[in-house]
Coordinates of C-alpha atoms in Angstrom, one line a residue:
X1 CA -51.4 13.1 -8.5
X2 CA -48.1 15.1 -7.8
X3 CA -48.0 16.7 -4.1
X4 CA -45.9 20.1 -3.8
X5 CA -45.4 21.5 -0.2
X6 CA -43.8 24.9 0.3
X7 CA -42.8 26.0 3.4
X8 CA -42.4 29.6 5.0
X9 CA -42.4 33.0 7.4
X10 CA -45.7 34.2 7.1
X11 CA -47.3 36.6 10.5
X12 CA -50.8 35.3 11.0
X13 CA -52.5 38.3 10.2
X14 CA -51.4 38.4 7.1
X15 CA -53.3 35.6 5.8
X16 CA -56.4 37.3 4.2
X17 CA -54.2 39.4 2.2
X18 CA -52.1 36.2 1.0
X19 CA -55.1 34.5 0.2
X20 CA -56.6 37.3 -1.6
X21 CA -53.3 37.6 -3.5
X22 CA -54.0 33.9 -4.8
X23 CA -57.0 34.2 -5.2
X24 CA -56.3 37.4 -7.8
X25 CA -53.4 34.9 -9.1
X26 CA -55.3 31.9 -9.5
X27 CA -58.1 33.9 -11.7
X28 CA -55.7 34.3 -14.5
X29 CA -53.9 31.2 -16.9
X30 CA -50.7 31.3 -14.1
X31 CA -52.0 28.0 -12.3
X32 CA -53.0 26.2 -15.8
X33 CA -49.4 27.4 -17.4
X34 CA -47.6 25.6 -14.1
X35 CA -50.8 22.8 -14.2
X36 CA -51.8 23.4 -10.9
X37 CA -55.1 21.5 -10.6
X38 CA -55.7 22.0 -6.6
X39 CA -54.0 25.1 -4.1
X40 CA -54.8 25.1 0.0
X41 CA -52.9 27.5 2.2
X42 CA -52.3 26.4 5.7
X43 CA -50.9 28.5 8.5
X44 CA -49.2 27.2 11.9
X45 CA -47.9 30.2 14.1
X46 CA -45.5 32.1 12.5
X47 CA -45.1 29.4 9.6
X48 CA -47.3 29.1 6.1
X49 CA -47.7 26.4 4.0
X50 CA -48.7 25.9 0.7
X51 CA -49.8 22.7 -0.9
X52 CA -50.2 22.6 -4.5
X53 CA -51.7 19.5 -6.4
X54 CA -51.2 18.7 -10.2
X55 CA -51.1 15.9 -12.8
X56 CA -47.7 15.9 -12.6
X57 CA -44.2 17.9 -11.1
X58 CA -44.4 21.3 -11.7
X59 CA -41.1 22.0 -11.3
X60 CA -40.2 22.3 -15.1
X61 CA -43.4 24.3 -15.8
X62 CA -43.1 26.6 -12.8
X63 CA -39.3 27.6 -13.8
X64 CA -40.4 28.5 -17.3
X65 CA -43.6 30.5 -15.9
X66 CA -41.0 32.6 -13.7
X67 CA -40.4 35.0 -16.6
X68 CA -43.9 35.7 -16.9
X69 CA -45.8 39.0 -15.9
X70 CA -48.1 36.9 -14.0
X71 CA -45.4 35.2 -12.1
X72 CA -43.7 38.5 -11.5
X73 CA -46.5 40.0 -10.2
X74 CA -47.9 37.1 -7.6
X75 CA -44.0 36.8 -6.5
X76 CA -43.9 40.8 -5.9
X77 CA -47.0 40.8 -3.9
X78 CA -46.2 37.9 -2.1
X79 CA -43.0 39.6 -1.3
X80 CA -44.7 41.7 1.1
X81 CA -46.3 39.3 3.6
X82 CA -44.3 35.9 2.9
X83 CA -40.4 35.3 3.2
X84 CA -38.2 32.1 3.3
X85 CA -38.2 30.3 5.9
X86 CA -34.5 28.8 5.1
X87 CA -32.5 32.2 5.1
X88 CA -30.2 30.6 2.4
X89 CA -33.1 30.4 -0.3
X90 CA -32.3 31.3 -3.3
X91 CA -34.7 29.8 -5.9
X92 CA -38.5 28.1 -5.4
X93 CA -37.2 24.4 -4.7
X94 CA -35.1 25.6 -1.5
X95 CA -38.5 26.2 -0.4
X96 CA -39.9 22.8 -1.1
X97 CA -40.4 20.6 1.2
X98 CA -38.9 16.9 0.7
X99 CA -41.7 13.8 1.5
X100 CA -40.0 10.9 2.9
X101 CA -43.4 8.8 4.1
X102 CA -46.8 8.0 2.2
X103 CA -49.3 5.6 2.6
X104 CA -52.4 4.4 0.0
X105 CA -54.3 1.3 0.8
X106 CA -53.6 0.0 -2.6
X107 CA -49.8 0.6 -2.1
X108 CA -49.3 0.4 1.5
X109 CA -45.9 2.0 3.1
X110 CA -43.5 3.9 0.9
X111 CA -40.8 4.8 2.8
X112 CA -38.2 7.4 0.5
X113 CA -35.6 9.0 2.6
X114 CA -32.7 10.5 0.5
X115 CA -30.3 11.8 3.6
X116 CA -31.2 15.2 2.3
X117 CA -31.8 18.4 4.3
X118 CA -34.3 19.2 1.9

């Protein structure tokens, strides 16, 4: 199982409309072409997260789907009620947020800090 957090600006209201906007998004082949196997939208204050679950990264797939109408279209309408919460973002990775702590019972601690910002 690969783990994806994005983080991001999102007012609280807004929420319904986001998730309706995923939920329009996630009716078409978009989530199968990036291999998206599980979405949940969280939402702390002015902050939104979004967690998406696959087989495996999605980082290749999810740059190639960027030229697609259907990626066009969810990034447009998101446009309107999401923005970065980094104000140097410039791609989809600057909003990705860096793990640097799990823990399974069958593999105990992994500790994986980089000395990154991100």
């Amino acid at each position: 199982m690969h783990r994806t957090l994005i983080v991001a600006r999102m007012d609280a209201g807004d929420a319904e409309a986001v998730a309706k906007i995923f939920a329009d998004s996630d009716s078409t082949d978009l989530p199968r072409m990036i291999g998206v196997t599980r979405r949940t939208l969280f939402r702390f204050h002015d902050l939104y997260f979004h967690l998406v679950e696959a087989d495996q990264d999605i980082a290749d797939p999810l740059y190639k789907a960027r030229g697609s109408e259907l990626y066009k279209d969810i990034n447009t309408r998101l446009g309107e009620h999401i923005s970065p919460y980094d104000p140097g973002w410039k791609e989809p990775k600057d909003a990705m947020a860096v793990p640097f702590y799990a823990w399974t019972p069958a593999e105990g601690p992994q500790i994986q800090v980089d000395g990154g910002d991100k």
